[in-house]
Short mmCIF file of N, CA and C and ligand atoms in Angstrom, two decimals:
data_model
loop_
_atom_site.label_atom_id
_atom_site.label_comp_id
_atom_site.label_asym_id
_atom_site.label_seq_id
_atom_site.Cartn_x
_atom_site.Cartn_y
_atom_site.Cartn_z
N UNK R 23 49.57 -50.62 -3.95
CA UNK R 23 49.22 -51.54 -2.87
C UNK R 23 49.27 -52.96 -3.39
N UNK R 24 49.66 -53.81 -2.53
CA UNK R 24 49.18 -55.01 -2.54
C UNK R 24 47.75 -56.01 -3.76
N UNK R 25 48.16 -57.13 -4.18
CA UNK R 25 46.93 -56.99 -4.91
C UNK R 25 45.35 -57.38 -4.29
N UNK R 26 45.65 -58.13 -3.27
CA UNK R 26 44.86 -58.09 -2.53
C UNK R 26 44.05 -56.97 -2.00
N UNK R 27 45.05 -56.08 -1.78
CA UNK R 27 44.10 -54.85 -1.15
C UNK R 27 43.25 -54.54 -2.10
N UNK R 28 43.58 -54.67 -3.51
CA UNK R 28 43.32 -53.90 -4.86
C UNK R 28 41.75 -54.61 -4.85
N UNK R 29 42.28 -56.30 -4.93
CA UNK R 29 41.28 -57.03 -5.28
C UNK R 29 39.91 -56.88 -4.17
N UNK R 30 40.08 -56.49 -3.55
CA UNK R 30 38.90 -56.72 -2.05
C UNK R 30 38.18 -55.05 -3.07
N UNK R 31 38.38 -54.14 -3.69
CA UNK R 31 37.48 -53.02 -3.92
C UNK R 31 37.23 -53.61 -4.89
N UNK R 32 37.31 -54.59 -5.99
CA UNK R 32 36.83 -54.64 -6.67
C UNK R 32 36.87 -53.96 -8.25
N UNK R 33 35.25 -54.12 -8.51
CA UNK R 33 34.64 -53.64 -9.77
C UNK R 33 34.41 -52.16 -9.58
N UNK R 34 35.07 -51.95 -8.31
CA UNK R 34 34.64 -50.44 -7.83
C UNK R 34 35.67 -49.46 -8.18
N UNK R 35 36.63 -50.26 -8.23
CA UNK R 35 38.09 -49.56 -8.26
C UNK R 35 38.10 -48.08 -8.80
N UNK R 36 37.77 -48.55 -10.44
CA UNK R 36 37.64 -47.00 -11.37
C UNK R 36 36.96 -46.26 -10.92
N UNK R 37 35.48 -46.20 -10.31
CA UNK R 37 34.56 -45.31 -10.10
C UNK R 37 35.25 -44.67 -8.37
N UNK R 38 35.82 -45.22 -7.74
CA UNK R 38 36.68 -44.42 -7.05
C UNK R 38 37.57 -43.95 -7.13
N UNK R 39 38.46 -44.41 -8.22
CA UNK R 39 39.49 -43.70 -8.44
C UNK R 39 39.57 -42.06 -9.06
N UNK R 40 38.25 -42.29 -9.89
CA UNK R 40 37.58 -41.06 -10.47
C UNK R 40 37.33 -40.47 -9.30
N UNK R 41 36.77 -40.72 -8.21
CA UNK R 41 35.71 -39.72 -6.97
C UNK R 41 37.41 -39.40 -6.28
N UNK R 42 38.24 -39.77 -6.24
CA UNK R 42 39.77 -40.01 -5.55
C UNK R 42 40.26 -38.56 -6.39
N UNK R 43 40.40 -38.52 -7.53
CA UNK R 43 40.77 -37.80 -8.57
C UNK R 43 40.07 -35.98 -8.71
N UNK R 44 38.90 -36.21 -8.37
CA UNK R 44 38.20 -35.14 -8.78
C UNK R 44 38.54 -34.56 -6.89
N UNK R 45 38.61 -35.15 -6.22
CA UNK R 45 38.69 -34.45 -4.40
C UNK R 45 40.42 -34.01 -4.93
N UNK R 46 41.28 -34.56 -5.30
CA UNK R 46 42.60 -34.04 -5.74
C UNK R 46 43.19 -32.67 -6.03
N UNK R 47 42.06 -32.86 -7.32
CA UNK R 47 42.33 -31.54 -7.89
C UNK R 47 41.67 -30.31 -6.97
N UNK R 48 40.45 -30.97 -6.44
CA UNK R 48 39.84 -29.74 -4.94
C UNK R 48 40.44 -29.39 -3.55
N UNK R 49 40.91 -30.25 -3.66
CA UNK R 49 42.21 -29.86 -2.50
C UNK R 49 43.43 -29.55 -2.98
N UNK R 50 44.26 -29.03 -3.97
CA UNK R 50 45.05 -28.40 -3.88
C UNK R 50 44.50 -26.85 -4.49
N UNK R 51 43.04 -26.70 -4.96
CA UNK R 51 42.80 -25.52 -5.48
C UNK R 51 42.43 -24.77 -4.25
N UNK R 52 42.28 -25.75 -3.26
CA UNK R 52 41.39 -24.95 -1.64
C UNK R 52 42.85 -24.48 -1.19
N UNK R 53 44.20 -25.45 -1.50
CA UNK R 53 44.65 -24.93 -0.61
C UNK R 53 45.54 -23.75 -1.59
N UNK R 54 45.78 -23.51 -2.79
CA UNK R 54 46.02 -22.34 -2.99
C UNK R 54 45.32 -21.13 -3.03
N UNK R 55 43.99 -21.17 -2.53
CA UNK R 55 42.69 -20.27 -2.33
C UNK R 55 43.23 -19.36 -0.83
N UNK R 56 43.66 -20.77 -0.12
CA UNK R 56 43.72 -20.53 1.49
C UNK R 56 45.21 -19.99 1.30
N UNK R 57 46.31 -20.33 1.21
CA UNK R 57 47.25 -19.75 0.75
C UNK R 57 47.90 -18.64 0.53
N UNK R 58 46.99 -18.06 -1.09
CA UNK R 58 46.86 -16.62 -1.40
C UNK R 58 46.34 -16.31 -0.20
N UNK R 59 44.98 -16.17 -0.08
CA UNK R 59 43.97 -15.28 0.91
C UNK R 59 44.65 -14.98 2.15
N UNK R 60 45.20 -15.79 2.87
CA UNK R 60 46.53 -15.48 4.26
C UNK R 60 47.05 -14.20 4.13
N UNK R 61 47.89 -14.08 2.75
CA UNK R 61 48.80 -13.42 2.25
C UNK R 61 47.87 -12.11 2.45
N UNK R 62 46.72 -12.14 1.47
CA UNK R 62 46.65 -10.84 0.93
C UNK R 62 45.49 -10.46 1.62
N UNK R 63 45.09 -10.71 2.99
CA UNK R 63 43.64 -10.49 3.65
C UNK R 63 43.86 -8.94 4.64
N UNK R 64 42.92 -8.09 4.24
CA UNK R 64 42.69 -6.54 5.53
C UNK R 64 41.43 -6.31 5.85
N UNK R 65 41.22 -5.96 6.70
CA UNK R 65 40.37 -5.79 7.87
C UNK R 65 40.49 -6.00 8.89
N UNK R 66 39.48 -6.40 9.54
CA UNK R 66 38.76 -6.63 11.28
C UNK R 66 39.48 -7.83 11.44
N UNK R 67 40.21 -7.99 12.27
CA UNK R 67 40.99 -8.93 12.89
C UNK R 67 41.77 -9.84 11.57
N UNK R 68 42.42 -9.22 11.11
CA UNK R 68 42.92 -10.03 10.30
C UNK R 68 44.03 -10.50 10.43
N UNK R 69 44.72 -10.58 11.83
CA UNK R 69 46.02 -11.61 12.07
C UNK R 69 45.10 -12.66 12.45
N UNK R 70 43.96 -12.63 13.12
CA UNK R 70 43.28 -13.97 13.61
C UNK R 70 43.02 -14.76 12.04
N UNK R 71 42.52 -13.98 11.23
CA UNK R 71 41.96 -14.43 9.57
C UNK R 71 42.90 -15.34 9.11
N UNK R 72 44.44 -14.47 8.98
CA UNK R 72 45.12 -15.03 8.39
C UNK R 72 45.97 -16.42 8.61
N UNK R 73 46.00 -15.95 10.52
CA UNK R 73 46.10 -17.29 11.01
C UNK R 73 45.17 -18.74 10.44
N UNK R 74 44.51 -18.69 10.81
CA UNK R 74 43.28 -19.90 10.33
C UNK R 74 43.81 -20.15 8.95
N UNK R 75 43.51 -19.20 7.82
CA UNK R 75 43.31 -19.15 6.48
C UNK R 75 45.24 -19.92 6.70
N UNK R 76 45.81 -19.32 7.53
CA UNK R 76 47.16 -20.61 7.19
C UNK R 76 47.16 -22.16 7.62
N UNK R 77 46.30 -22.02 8.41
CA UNK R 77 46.35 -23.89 9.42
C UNK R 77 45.35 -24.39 8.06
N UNK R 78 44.93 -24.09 7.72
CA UNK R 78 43.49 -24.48 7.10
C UNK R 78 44.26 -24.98 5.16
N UNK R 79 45.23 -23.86 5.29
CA UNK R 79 46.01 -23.87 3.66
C UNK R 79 46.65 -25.63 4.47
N UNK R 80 47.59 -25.43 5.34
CA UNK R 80 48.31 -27.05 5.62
C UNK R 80 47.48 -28.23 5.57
N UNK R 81 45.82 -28.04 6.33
CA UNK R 81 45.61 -29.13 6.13
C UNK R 81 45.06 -29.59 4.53
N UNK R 82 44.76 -28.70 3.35
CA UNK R 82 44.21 -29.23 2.44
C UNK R 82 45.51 -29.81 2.10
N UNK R 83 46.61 -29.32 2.26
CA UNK R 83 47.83 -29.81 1.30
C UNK R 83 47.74 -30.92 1.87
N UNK R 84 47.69 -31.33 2.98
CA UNK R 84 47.83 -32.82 3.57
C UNK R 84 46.86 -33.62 3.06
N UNK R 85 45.84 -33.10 2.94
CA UNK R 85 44.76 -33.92 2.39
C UNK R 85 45.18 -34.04 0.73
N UNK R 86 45.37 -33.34 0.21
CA UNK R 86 46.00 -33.84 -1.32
C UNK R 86 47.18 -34.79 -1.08
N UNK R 87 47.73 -34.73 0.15
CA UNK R 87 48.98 -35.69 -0.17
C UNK R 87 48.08 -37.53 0.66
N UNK R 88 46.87 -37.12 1.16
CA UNK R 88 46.36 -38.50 1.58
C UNK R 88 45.51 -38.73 0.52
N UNK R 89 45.16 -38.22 -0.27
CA UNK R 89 44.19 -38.82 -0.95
C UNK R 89 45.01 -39.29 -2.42
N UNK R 90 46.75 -38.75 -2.36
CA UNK R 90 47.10 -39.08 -3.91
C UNK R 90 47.62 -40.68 -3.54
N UNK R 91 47.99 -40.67 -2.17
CA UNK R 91 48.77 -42.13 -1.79
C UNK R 91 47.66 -42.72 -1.99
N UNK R 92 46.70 -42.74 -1.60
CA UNK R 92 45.63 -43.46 -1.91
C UNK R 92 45.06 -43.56 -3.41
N UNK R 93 45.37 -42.94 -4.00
CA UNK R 93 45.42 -42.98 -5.54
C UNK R 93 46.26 -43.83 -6.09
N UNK R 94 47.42 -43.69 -5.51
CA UNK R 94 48.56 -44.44 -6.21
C UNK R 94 48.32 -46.18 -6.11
N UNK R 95 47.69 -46.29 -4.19
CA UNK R 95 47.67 -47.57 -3.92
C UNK R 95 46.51 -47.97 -4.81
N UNK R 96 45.70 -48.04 -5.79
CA UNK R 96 44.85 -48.36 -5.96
C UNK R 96 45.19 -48.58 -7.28
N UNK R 97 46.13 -48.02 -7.68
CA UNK R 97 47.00 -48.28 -9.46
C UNK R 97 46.68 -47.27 -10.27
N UNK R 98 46.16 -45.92 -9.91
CA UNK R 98 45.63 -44.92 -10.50
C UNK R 98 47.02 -43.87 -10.44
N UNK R 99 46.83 -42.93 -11.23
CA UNK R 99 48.00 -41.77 -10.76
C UNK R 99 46.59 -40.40 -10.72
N UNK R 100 47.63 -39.74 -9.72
CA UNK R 100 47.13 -38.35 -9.62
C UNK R 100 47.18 -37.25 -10.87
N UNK R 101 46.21 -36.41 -10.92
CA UNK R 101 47.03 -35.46 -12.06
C UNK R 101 48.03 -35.19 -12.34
N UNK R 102 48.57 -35.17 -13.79
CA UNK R 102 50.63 -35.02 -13.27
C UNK R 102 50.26 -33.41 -13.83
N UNK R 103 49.38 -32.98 -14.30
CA UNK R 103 49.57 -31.48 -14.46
C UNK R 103 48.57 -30.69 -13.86
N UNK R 104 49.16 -29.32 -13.62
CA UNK R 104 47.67 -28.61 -12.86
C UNK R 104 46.99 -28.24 -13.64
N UNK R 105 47.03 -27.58 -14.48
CA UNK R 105 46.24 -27.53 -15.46
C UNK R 105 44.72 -28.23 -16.05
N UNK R 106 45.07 -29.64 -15.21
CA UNK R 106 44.11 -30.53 -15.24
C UNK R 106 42.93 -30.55 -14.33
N UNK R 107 43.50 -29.80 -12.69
CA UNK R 107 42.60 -29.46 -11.91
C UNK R 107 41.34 -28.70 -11.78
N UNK R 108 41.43 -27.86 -12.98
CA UNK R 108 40.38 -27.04 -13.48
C UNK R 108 39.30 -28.26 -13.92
N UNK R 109 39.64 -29.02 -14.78
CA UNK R 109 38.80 -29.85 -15.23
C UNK R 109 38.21 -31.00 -14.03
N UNK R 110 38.92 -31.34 -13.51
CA UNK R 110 38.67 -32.42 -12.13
C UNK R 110 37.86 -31.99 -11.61
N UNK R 111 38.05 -30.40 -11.05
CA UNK R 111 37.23 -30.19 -9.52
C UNK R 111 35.82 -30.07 -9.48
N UNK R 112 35.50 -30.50 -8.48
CA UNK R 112 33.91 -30.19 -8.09
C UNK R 112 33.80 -29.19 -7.45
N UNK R 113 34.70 -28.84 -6.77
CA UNK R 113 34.09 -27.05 -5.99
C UNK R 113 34.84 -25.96 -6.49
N UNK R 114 35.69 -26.07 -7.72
CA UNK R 114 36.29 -25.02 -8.44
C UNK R 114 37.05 -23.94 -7.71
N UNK R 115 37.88 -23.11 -8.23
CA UNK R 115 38.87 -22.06 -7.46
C UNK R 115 37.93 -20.80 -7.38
N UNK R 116 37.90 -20.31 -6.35
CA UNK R 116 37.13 -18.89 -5.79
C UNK R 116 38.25 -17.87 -5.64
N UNK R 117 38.82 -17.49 -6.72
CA UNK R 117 40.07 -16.35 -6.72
C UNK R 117 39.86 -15.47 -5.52
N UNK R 118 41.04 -15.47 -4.56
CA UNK R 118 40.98 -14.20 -3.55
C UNK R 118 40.98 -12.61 -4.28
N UNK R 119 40.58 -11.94 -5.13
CA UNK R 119 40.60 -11.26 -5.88
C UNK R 119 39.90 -9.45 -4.94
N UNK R 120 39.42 -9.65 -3.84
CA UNK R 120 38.56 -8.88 -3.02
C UNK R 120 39.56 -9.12 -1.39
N UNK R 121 40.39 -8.60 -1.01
CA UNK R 121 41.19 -8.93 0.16
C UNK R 121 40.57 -8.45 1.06
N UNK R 122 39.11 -8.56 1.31
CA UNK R 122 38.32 -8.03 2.69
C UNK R 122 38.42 -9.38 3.29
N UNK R 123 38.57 -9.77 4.68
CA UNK R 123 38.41 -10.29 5.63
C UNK R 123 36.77 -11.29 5.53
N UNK R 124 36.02 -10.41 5.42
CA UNK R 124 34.73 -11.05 5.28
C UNK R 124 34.22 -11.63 3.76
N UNK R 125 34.91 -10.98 2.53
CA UNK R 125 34.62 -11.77 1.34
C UNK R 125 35.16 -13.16 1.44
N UNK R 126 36.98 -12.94 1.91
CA UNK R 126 37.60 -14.33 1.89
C UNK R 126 36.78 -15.15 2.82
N UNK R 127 36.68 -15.16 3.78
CA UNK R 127 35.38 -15.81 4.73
C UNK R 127 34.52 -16.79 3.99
N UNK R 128 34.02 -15.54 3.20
CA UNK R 128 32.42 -16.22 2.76
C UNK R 128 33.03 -16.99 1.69
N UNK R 129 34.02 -16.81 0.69
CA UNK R 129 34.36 -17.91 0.02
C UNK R 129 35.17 -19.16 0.36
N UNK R 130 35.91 -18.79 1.26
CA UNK R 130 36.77 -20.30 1.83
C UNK R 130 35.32 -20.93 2.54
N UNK R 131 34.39 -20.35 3.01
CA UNK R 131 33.32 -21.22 3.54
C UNK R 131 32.42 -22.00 2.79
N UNK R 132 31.99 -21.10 1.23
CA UNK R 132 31.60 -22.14 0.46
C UNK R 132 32.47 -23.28 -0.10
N UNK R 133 33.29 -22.87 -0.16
CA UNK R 133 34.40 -24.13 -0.50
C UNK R 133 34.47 -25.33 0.49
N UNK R 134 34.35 -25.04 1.94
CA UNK R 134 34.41 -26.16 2.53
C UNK R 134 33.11 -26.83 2.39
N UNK R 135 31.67 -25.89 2.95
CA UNK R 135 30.13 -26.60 2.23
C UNK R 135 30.48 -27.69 1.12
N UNK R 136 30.94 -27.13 0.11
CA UNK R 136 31.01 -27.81 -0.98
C UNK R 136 32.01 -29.60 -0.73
N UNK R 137 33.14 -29.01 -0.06
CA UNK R 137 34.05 -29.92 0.52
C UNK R 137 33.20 -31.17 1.30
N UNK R 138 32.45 -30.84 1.94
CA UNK R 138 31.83 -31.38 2.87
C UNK R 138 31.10 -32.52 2.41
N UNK R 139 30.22 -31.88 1.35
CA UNK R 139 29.53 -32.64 0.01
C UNK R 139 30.24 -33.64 -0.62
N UNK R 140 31.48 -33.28 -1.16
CA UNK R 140 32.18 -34.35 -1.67
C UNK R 140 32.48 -35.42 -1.05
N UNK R 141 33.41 -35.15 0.22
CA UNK R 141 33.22 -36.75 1.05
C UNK R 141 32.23 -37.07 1.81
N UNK R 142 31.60 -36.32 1.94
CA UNK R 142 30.10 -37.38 2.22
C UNK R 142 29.92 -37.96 1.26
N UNK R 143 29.83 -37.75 -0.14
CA UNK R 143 28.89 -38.68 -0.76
C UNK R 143 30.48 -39.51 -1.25
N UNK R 144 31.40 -39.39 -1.39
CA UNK R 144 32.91 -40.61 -1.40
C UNK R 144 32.58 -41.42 -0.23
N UNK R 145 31.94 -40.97 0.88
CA UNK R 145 31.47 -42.63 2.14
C UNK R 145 30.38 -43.02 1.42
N UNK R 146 29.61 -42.56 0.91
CA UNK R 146 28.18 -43.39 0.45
C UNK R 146 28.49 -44.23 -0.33
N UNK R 147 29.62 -43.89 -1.03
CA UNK R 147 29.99 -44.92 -2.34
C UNK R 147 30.72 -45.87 -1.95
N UNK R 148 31.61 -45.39 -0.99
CA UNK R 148 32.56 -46.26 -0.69
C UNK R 148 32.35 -47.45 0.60
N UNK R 149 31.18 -47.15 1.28
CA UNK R 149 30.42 -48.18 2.41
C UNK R 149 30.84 -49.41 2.58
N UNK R 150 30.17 -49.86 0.72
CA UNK R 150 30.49 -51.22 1.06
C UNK R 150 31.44 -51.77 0.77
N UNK R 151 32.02 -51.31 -0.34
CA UNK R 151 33.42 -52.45 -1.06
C UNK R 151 35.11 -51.67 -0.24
N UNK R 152 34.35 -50.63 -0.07
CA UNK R 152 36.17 -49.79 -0.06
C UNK R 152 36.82 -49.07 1.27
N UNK R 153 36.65 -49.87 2.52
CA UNK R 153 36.77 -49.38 3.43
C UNK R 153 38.09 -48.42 3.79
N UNK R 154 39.21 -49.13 3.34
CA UNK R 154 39.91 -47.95 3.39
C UNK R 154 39.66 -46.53 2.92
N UNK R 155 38.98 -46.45 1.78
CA UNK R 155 38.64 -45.06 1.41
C UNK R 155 37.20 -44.68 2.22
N UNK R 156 36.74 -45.36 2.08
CA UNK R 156 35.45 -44.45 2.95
C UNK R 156 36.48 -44.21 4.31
N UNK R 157 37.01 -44.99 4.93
CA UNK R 157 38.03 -44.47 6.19
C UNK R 157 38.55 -42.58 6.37
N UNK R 158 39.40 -42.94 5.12
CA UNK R 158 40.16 -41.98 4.48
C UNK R 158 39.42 -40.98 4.22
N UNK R 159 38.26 -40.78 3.75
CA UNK R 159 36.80 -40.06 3.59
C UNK R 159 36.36 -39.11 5.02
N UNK R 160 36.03 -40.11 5.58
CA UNK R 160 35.81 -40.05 7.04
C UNK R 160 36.42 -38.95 7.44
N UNK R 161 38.13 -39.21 7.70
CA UNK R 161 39.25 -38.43 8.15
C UNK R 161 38.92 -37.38 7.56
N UNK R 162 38.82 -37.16 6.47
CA UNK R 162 39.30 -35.40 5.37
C UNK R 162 37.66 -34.70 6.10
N UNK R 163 36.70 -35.82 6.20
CA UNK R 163 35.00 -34.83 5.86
C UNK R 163 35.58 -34.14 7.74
N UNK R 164 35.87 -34.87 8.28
CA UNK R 164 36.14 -34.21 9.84
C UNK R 164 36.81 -32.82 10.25
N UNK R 165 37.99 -33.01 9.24
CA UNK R 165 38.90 -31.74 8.84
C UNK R 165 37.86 -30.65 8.43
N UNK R 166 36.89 -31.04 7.14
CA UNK R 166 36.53 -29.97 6.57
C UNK R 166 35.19 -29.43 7.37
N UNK R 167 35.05 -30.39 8.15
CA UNK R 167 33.48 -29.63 9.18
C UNK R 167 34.15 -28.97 9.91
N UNK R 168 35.28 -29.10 11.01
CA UNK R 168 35.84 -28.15 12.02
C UNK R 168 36.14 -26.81 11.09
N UNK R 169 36.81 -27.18 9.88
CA UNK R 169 37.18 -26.19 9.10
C UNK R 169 35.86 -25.10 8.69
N UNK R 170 34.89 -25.43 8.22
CA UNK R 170 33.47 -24.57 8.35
C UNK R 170 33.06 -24.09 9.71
N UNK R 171 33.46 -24.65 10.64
CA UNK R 171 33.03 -24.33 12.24
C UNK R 171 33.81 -23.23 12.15
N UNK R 172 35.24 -23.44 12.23
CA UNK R 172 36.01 -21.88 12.51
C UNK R 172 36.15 -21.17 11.85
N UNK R 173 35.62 -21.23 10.50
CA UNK R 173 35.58 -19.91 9.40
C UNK R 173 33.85 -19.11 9.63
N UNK R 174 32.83 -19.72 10.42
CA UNK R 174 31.98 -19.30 10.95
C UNK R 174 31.53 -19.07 11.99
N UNK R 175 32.94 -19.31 13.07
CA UNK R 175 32.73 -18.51 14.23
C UNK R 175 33.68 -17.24 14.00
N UNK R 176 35.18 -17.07 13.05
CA UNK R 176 35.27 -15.60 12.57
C UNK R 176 34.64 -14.99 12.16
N UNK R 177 33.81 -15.46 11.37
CA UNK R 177 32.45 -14.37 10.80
C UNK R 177 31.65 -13.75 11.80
N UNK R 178 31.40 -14.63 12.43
CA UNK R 178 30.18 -14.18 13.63
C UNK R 178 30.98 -13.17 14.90
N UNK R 179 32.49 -13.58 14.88
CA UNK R 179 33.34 -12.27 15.49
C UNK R 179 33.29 -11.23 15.15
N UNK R 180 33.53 -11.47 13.92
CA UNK R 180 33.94 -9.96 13.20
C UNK R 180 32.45 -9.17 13.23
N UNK R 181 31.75 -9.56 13.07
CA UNK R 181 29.83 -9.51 12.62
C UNK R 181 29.91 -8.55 14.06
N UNK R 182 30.35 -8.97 15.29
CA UNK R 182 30.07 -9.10 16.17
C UNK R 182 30.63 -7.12 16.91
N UNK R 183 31.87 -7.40 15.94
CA UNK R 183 33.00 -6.26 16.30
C UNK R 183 32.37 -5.33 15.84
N UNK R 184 32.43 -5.58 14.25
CA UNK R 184 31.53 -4.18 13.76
C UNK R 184 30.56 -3.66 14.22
N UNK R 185 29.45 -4.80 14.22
CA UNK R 185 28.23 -4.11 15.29
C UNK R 185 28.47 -2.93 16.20
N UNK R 186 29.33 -3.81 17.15
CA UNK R 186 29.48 -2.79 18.76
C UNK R 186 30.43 -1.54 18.50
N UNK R 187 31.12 -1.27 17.24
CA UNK R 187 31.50 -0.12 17.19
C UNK R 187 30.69 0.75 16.57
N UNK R 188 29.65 0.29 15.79
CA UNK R 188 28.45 1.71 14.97
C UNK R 188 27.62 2.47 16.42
FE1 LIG O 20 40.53 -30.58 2.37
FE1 LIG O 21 38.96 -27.63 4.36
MG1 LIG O 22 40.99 -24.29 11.86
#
C-alpha cells in the first residue's frame, strides 16, 4: 500500500501484522479441516453436512486470501511455507480423523468459537489506529458467526432426527 496508508497505522503496524499472520495460518488450516471433512463425512444427513462443510471450506480460503492482501499492504509477507502454520495458529488443526457427521460438527464448531475470538479481539486492537483492518476484522468475524449459526442448527437437526426415530 501506499505510504500513507502505512503511515496512518502507525507504531501499530508490527503488532498487527503479527495478529494478521497468526488469523492466516487459521484460516487456511479451517479451510483444509472443512475441505477434508466434506470429502470424508457419513451419517444423518450428510449431503446437507457436506454441503455446508463445502461453502464454509470457500469462505475460509477467501478469508486467507483477504487477510494476506492485507498483509502484503502493510509491508509484511504471509507465511511462504505451511509448515509454518502449525506454529502461527491460534485455533490449531482438528484432524477429520472420525467421519461421523456429528464429530465433524462439533469440531468445525469449535474452530469457528475459537475463530470468533480471534477477530474480535483483532477489532479491539485495531479500533483506534487501523481502521482498515478492524474493517476487514469486522467482515471475516460476520462470516464466522453465521458460520457457527449453521453448523448448530445441523446439529440440532440431526439431534432432532435421531431422536424421532428411537
Ligand atoms: Fe475464516
Ligand atoms: Fe469460519
Ligand atoms: Mg454456511
Amino acid at each position: 500500500m501506499g505510504t500513507r496508508g502505512r503511515e496512518i497505522v502507525g507504531k501499530s503496524v508490527k503488532k498487527v501484522l503479527k495478529l494478521l499472520g497468526k488469523a492466516y495460518a487459521d484460516e487456511w488450516l479451517a479451510y483444509y479441516q472443512y475441505w477434508l471433512g466434506a470429502k470424508l463425512a457419513k451419517g444423518p444427513m450428510k449431503e446437507a453436512v457436506m454441503a455446508e462443510l463445502l461453502q464454509h471450506a470457500a469462505d475460509e480460503l477467501r478469508h486467507a486470501d483477504l487477510v494476506s492482501n492485507r498483509i502484503i499492504q502493510l509491508g509484511g509477507t504471509p507465511a511462504t511455507s505451511p509448515k509454518d502454520w502449525y506454529e502461527l495458529t491460534n485455533c490449531g488443526y482438528d484432524a477429520p480423523v472420525d467421519p461421523n457427521v456429528m464429530k465433524l460438527l462439533e469440531q468445525n464448531i469449535k474452530g469457528e468459537q475459537c475463530a470468533i475470538s480471534v477477530y474480535n479481539a483483532m477489532m479491539k486492537e485495531t479500533r483506534d489506529d487501523d481502521p482498515v483492518t478492524y474493517n476487514l476484522a469486522l467482515q471475516i468475524m460476520t462470516d464466522e458467526v453465521e458460520h457457527e449459526e449453521d453448523l448448530q442448527a445441523l446439529q440440532e437437526d440431526i439431534e432432532l432426527m435421531v431422536a424421532r426415530k428411537k
